[in-house]
């Protein structure tokens, strides 16, 4: 009943939107990012700045139908009451998991590390199967009245839950589940800040404390995706650089920095039987060379 009431309230808010706002919402859920942005902007760099949020973490082109929704997705949430804002965790992302661990331990939770799960135990019953515990790779079994998983649905239902525990129609649906990111993630240590040709200087400036997107147009982003589909990785990748040490001095020694590179597009599975274990160094060199085109001191 509470779920039905929440759905009715949300439906009521949608019904109260003007026709123009309903049309905008429909466009966001169905159009490509390019089609949506073309209706609002003329400048290619401006469209590229917004278009990046339609492909980041998304193995897709800005021309892919539905990619406009990912723009909407990236305005959800808030930081310190500021809607659509992004924040940096002082001490790095590990500070968040450490805070979570402390809160869990305070509540009496036991945390096991280096304990990968091999399978989920499912007990059959009159109402269908019910998860009853897990088996670890080392053979240990942990039984519990409730089993919660935060892994990818394809990983959970294809590799951890026995097929016999799943209805045939659900197995068919999960076999067709679209799953895979086009992101190659790198962290790098820097002896000095990047010196960009468009905004020269190695002293901390506003752009060093921002998200720096190296992708000048939607066409560039589309080419990156088409390259990944054909060759496994983009010959001219999309790169977003963040330099958190400009805001958080605990991350690097004085005068030095760390940068986080969020790069697209790289195929989840390489063609011709190639392995990412073999190709990762070549991809890293390609990304560094790409950044070097805009900031020649980077390499």
GROMACS .gro file of C-alpha atoms in nm:
model
  299
    1UNK     CA    1   0.000   0.000   0.000
    2UNK     CA    2   0.273   0.260   0.079
    3UNK     CA    3   0.431   0.186  -0.259
    4UNK     CA    4   0.099   0.241  -0.437
    5UNK     CA    5   0.051   0.571  -0.254
    6UNK     CA    6   0.400   0.689  -0.351
    7UNK     CA    7   0.332   0.597  -0.715
    8UNK     CA    8   0.003   0.788  -0.709
    9UNK     CA    9   0.171   1.097  -0.565
   10UNK     CA   10   0.443   1.085  -0.830
   11UNK     CA   11   0.187   1.027  -1.104
   12UNK     CA   12  -0.008   1.326  -0.974
   13UNK     CA   13   0.299   1.549  -1.001
   14UNK     CA   14   0.354   1.435  -1.360
   15UNK     CA   15  -0.010   1.499  -1.444
   16UNK     CA   16   0.022   1.856  -1.315
   17UNK     CA   17   0.309   1.938  -1.553
   18UNK     CA   18   0.237   2.168  -1.843
   19UNK     CA   19   0.215   2.020  -2.192
   20UNK     CA   20   0.553   2.174  -2.272
   21UNK     CA   21   0.718   2.015  -1.967
   22UNK     CA   22   0.560   1.675  -2.047
   23UNK     CA   23   0.704   1.703  -2.398
   24UNK     CA   24   1.048   1.784  -2.254
   25UNK     CA   25   1.026   1.481  -2.025
   26UNK     CA   26   0.925   1.252  -2.311
   27UNK     CA   27   1.216   1.386  -2.520
   28UNK     CA   28   1.462   1.310  -2.238
   29UNK     CA   29   1.346   0.950  -2.216
   30UNK     CA   30   1.335   0.875  -2.590
   31UNK     CA   31   1.567   1.101  -2.788
   32UNK     CA   32   1.938   1.081  -2.849
   33UNK     CA   33   2.154   1.335  -2.669
   34UNK     CA   34   2.239   1.501  -3.001
   35UNK     CA   35   1.873   1.543  -3.102
   36UNK     CA   36   1.784   1.679  -2.760
   37UNK     CA   37   2.077   1.922  -2.741
   38UNK     CA   38   2.023   2.041  -3.100
   39UNK     CA   39   1.684   2.167  -2.985
   40UNK     CA   40   1.848   2.391  -2.724
   41UNK     CA   41   2.195   2.496  -2.841
   42UNK     CA   42   2.385   2.601  -3.153
   43UNK     CA   43   2.745   2.597  -3.024
   44UNK     CA   44   2.931   2.268  -3.078
   45UNK     CA   45   3.152   2.313  -2.769
   46UNK     CA   46   2.848   2.383  -2.551
   47UNK     CA   47   2.670   2.075  -2.688
   48UNK     CA   48   2.986   1.872  -2.626
   49UNK     CA   49   3.008   1.994  -2.265
   50UNK     CA   50   2.655   1.868  -2.198
   51UNK     CA   51   2.689   1.568  -2.430
   52UNK     CA   52   2.971   1.423  -2.223
   53UNK     CA   53   2.722   1.354  -1.945
   54UNK     CA   54   2.520   1.144  -2.193
   55UNK     CA   55   2.808   0.904  -2.264
   56UNK     CA   56   3.015   0.898  -1.945
   57UNK     CA   57   2.996   0.546  -1.804
   58UNK     CA   58   2.765   0.461  -2.095
   59UNK     CA   59   2.891   0.245  -2.382
   60UNK     CA   60   2.698   0.445  -2.638
   61UNK     CA   61   2.717   0.728  -2.890
   62UNK     CA   62   2.551   1.066  -2.833
   63UNK     CA   63   2.339   0.956  -3.133
   64UNK     CA   64   2.208   0.648  -2.947
   65UNK     CA   65   1.832   0.676  -2.879
   66UNK     CA   66   1.769   0.718  -2.508
   67UNK     CA   67   2.109   0.871  -2.437
   68UNK     CA   68   1.936   1.201  -2.356
   69UNK     CA   69   1.807   1.035  -2.038
   70UNK     CA   70   2.165   0.996  -1.910
   71UNK     CA   71   2.189   1.377  -1.913
   72UNK     CA   72   1.887   1.386  -1.682
   73UNK     CA   73   2.038   1.112  -1.465
   74UNK     CA   74   2.348   1.321  -1.401
   75UNK     CA   75   2.144   1.605  -1.250
   76UNK     CA   76   1.989   1.378  -0.986
   77UNK     CA   77   2.114   1.388  -0.631
   78UNK     CA   78   2.262   1.667  -0.426
   79UNK     CA   79   2.563   1.759  -0.214
   80UNK     CA   80   2.509   1.953   0.108
   81UNK     CA   81   2.164   2.056  -0.011
   82UNK     CA   82   2.280   2.173  -0.356
   83UNK     CA   83   2.081   1.985  -0.620
   84UNK     CA   84   2.274   1.845  -0.914
   85UNK     CA   85   2.610   1.929  -0.754
   86UNK     CA   86   2.911   1.703  -0.724
   87UNK     CA   87   3.139   1.683  -0.423
   88UNK     CA   88   3.484   1.557  -0.327
   89UNK     CA   89   3.536   1.335  -0.024
   90UNK     CA   90   3.834   1.467   0.170
   91UNK     CA   91   4.085   1.185   0.189
   92UNK     CA   92   3.966   1.029  -0.136
   93UNK     CA   93   3.688   0.783  -0.212
   94UNK     CA   94   3.833   0.542   0.044
   95UNK     CA   95   3.724   0.786   0.313
   96UNK     CA   96   3.361   0.705   0.226
   97UNK     CA   97   3.402   0.328   0.259
   98UNK     CA   98   3.596   0.372   0.583
   99UNK     CA   99   3.313   0.584   0.724
  100UNK     CA  100   3.061   0.319   0.614
  101UNK     CA  101   3.271   0.047   0.776
  102UNK     CA  102   3.288   0.236   1.107
  103UNK     CA  103   2.911   0.289   1.108
  104UNK     CA  104   2.851  -0.081   1.032
  105UNK     CA  105   3.092  -0.201   1.302
  106UNK     CA  106   2.925   0.032   1.553
  107UNK     CA  107   2.596  -0.141   1.469
  108UNK     CA  108   2.751  -0.482   1.532
  109UNK     CA  109   2.825  -0.584   1.173
  110UNK     CA  110   3.114  -0.825   1.110
  111UNK     CA  111   3.303  -0.736   0.789
  112UNK     CA  112   3.499  -1.011   0.610
  113UNK     CA  113   3.775  -0.910   0.366
  114UNK     CA  114   3.938  -1.135   0.102
  115UNK     CA  115   3.626  -1.351   0.111
  116UNK     CA  116   3.494  -1.378  -0.248
  117UNK     CA  117   3.157  -1.550  -0.292
  118UNK     CA  118   3.140  -1.853  -0.519
  119UNK     CA  119   2.768  -1.924  -0.507
  120UNK     CA  120   2.438  -1.826  -0.347
  121UNK     CA  121   2.248  -2.109  -0.177
  122UNK     CA  122   1.881  -2.115  -0.274
  123UNK     CA  123   1.624  -2.324  -0.086
  124UNK     CA  124   1.313  -2.434  -0.272
  125UNK     CA  125   0.976  -2.378  -0.117
  126UNK     CA  126   0.603  -2.353  -0.195
  127UNK     CA  127   0.635  -1.986  -0.289
  128UNK     CA  128   0.948  -2.035  -0.498
  129UNK     CA  129   1.318  -2.030  -0.422
  130UNK     CA  130   1.460  -1.826  -0.136
  131UNK     CA  131   1.823  -1.726  -0.083
  132UNK     CA  132   1.946  -1.889   0.237
  133UNK     CA  133   2.318  -1.816   0.241
  134UNK     CA  134   2.641  -1.806   0.043
  135UNK     CA  135   2.940  -2.029  -0.019
  136UNK     CA  136   3.281  -1.864  -0.028
  137UNK     CA  137   3.557  -1.961  -0.270
  138UNK     CA  138   3.757  -2.110   0.019
  139UNK     CA  139   3.471  -2.352   0.095
  140UNK     CA  140   3.321  -2.175   0.397
  141UNK     CA  141   2.943  -2.148   0.409
  142UNK     CA  142   2.757  -1.860   0.570
  143UNK     CA  143   2.384  -1.907   0.618
  144UNK     CA  144   2.145  -1.621   0.693
  145UNK     CA  145   1.771  -1.546   0.689
  146UNK     CA  146   1.836  -1.254   0.451
  147UNK     CA  147   2.094  -1.237   0.173
  148UNK     CA  148   2.158  -0.898   0.012
  149UNK     CA  149   2.373  -0.852  -0.298
  150UNK     CA  150   2.505  -0.533  -0.456
  151UNK     CA  151   2.677  -0.693  -0.756
  152UNK     CA  152   2.573  -0.645  -1.117
  153UNK     CA  153   2.247  -0.836  -1.195
  154UNK     CA  154   2.411  -1.032  -1.480
  155UNK     CA  155   2.694  -1.144  -1.249
  156UNK     CA  156   2.450  -1.235  -0.972
  157UNK     CA  157   2.204  -1.436  -1.179
  158UNK     CA  158   2.440  -1.586  -1.438
  159UNK     CA  159   2.729  -1.691  -1.213
  160UNK     CA  160   2.623  -1.695  -0.848
  161UNK     CA  161   2.261  -1.810  -0.840
  162UNK     CA  162   2.204  -2.165  -0.977
  163UNK     CA  163   2.003  -2.162  -1.306
  164UNK     CA  164   1.763  -2.422  -1.164
  165UNK     CA  165   1.650  -2.166  -0.904
  166UNK     CA  166   1.535  -1.917  -1.167
  167UNK     CA  167   1.214  -1.926  -1.375
  168UNK     CA  168   1.273  -1.991  -1.746
  169UNK     CA  169   1.132  -1.653  -1.855
  170UNK     CA  170   1.358  -1.472  -1.607
  171UNK     CA  171   1.667  -1.662  -1.732
  172UNK     CA  172   1.578  -1.559  -2.086
  173UNK     CA  173   1.543  -1.195  -1.979
  174UNK     CA  174   1.874  -1.191  -1.790
  175UNK     CA  175   2.052  -1.350  -2.090
  176UNK     CA  176   1.948  -1.046  -2.291
  177UNK     CA  177   2.035  -0.795  -2.018
  178UNK     CA  178   2.245  -0.517  -2.172
  179UNK     CA  179   2.544  -0.482  -1.950
  180UNK     CA  180   2.881  -0.321  -1.998
  181UNK     CA  181   3.056   0.011  -1.961
  182UNK     CA  182   3.284   0.174  -2.217
  183UNK     CA  183   3.499   0.333  -1.947
  184UNK     CA  184   3.875   0.293  -1.897
  185UNK     CA  185   3.969   0.430  -1.556
  186UNK     CA  186   4.317   0.559  -1.467
  187UNK     CA  187   4.479   0.736  -1.174
  188UNK     CA  188   4.809   0.914  -1.237
  189UNK     CA  189   5.069   1.089  -1.019
  190UNK     CA  190   5.188   1.431  -1.142
  191UNK     CA  191   5.505   1.621  -1.062
  192UNK     CA  192   5.327   1.942  -1.169
  193UNK     CA  193   4.986   2.058  -1.287
  194UNK     CA  194   4.891   2.017  -1.655
  195UNK     CA  195   4.979   2.325  -1.862
  196UNK     CA  196   4.697   2.355  -2.116
  197UNK     CA  197   4.766   2.537  -2.442
  198UNK     CA  198   4.425   2.707  -2.429
  199UNK     CA  199   4.476   2.824  -2.066
  200UNK     CA  200   4.853   2.826  -2.002
  201UNK     CA  201   4.997   2.805  -1.654
  202UNK     CA  202   5.111   2.553  -1.394
  203UNK     CA  203   4.980   2.739  -1.090
  204UNK     CA  204   4.646   2.622  -0.949
  205UNK     CA  205   4.368   2.792  -1.145
  206UNK     CA  206   3.991   2.756  -1.162
  207UNK     CA  207   4.001   2.504  -1.448
  208UNK     CA  208   4.238   2.279  -1.252
  209UNK     CA  209   3.968   2.254  -0.982
  210UNK     CA  210   3.694   2.162  -1.230
  211UNK     CA  211   3.597   1.866  -1.443
  212UNK     CA  212   3.816   1.898  -1.754
  213UNK     CA  213   3.654   1.728  -2.055
  214UNK     CA  214   3.876   1.660  -2.355
  215UNK     CA  215   3.620   1.605  -2.633
  216UNK     CA  216   3.553   1.908  -2.854
  217UNK     CA  217   3.231   1.797  -3.026
  218UNK     CA  218   2.953   1.540  -3.041
  219UNK     CA  219   3.107   1.413  -3.366
  220UNK     CA  220   3.430   1.343  -3.175
  221UNK     CA  221   3.231   1.144  -2.918
  222UNK     CA  222   3.045   0.950  -3.185
  223UNK     CA  223   3.374   0.862  -3.357
  224UNK     CA  224   3.514   0.739  -3.026
  225UNK     CA  225   3.220   0.501  -2.989
  226UNK     CA  226   3.239   0.377  -3.348
  227UNK     CA  227   3.612   0.312  -3.305
  228UNK     CA  228   3.549   0.105  -2.993
  229UNK     CA  229   3.283  -0.099  -3.171
  230UNK     CA  230   3.519  -0.167  -3.464
  231UNK     CA  231   3.862  -0.193  -3.299
  232UNK     CA  232   3.797  -0.237  -2.926
  233UNK     CA  233   3.919   0.108  -2.825
  234UNK     CA  234   3.890   0.462  -2.954
  235UNK     CA  235   4.184   0.595  -3.151
  236UNK     CA  236   4.099   0.941  -3.009
  237UNK     CA  237   3.937   0.875  -2.670
  238UNK     CA  238   3.713   1.103  -2.469
  239UNK     CA  239   3.893   1.197  -2.147
  240UNK     CA  240   3.757   1.367  -1.836
  241UNK     CA  241   4.031   1.473  -1.597
  242UNK     CA  242   3.978   1.560  -1.232
  243UNK     CA  243   4.265   1.681  -1.014
  244UNK     CA  244   4.133   1.634  -0.658
  245UNK     CA  245   4.467   1.728  -0.500
  246UNK     CA  246   4.394   2.092  -0.594
  247UNK     CA  247   4.115   2.076  -0.333
  248UNK     CA  248   4.246   1.811  -0.095
  249UNK     CA  249   4.615   1.846  -0.003
  250UNK     CA  250   4.613   1.511   0.181
  251UNK     CA  251   4.629   1.324  -0.149
  252UNK     CA  252   4.979   1.421  -0.270
  253UNK     CA  253   5.309   1.568  -0.141
  254UNK     CA  254   5.345   1.950  -0.151
  255UNK     CA  255   5.377   2.081  -0.507
  256UNK     CA  256   5.270   1.750  -0.658
  257UNK     CA  257   4.930   1.620  -0.761
  258UNK     CA  258   4.715   1.323  -0.850
  259UNK     CA  259   4.472   1.316  -1.140
  260UNK     CA  260   4.180   1.088  -1.208
  261UNK     CA  261   4.112   1.008  -1.576
  262UNK     CA  262   3.768   0.884  -1.675
  263UNK     CA  263   3.805   0.773  -2.037
  264UNK     CA  264   3.565   0.659  -2.311
  265UNK     CA  265   3.516   0.458  -2.532
  266UNK     CA  266   3.674   0.118  -2.465
  267UNK     CA  267   3.484  -0.200  -2.546
  268UNK     CA  268   3.403  -0.426  -2.248
  269UNK     CA  269   3.516  -0.725  -2.459
  270UNK     CA  270   3.787  -0.681  -2.721
  271UNK     CA  271   3.740  -0.826  -3.071
  272UNK     CA  272   3.954  -1.103  -3.223
  273UNK     CA  273   4.002  -1.275  -2.889
  274UNK     CA  274   4.230  -1.001  -2.754
  275UNK     CA  275   4.259  -0.963  -2.377
  276UNK     CA  276   4.251  -0.645  -2.170
  277UNK     CA  277   4.534  -0.794  -1.962
  278UNK     CA  278   4.747  -0.765  -2.279
  279UNK     CA  279   4.606  -0.435  -2.407
  280UNK     CA  280   4.582  -0.227  -2.089
  281UNK     CA  281   4.930  -0.069  -2.120
  282UNK     CA  282   4.867   0.028  -2.485
  283UNK     CA  283   4.535   0.185  -2.383
  284UNK     CA  284   4.702   0.376  -2.098
  285UNK     CA  285   4.971   0.510  -2.335
  286UNK     CA  286   4.703   0.615  -2.584
  287UNK     CA  287   4.516   0.807  -2.313
  288UNK     CA  288   4.831   0.983  -2.191
  289UNK     CA  289   4.920   1.081  -2.548
  290UNK     CA  290   4.564   1.214  -2.594
  291UNK     CA  291   4.592   1.441  -2.288
  292UNK     CA  292   4.936   1.550  -2.408
  293UNK     CA  293   4.777   1.699  -2.721
  294UNK     CA  294   4.601   1.957  -2.502
  295UNK     CA  295   4.858   1.980  -2.220
  296UNK     CA  296   5.205   1.911  -2.367
  297UNK     CA  297   5.377   1.882  -2.025
  298UNK     CA  298   5.143   1.604  -1.908
  299UNK     CA  299   5.347   1.304  -2.023
   0.00000   0.00000   0.00000
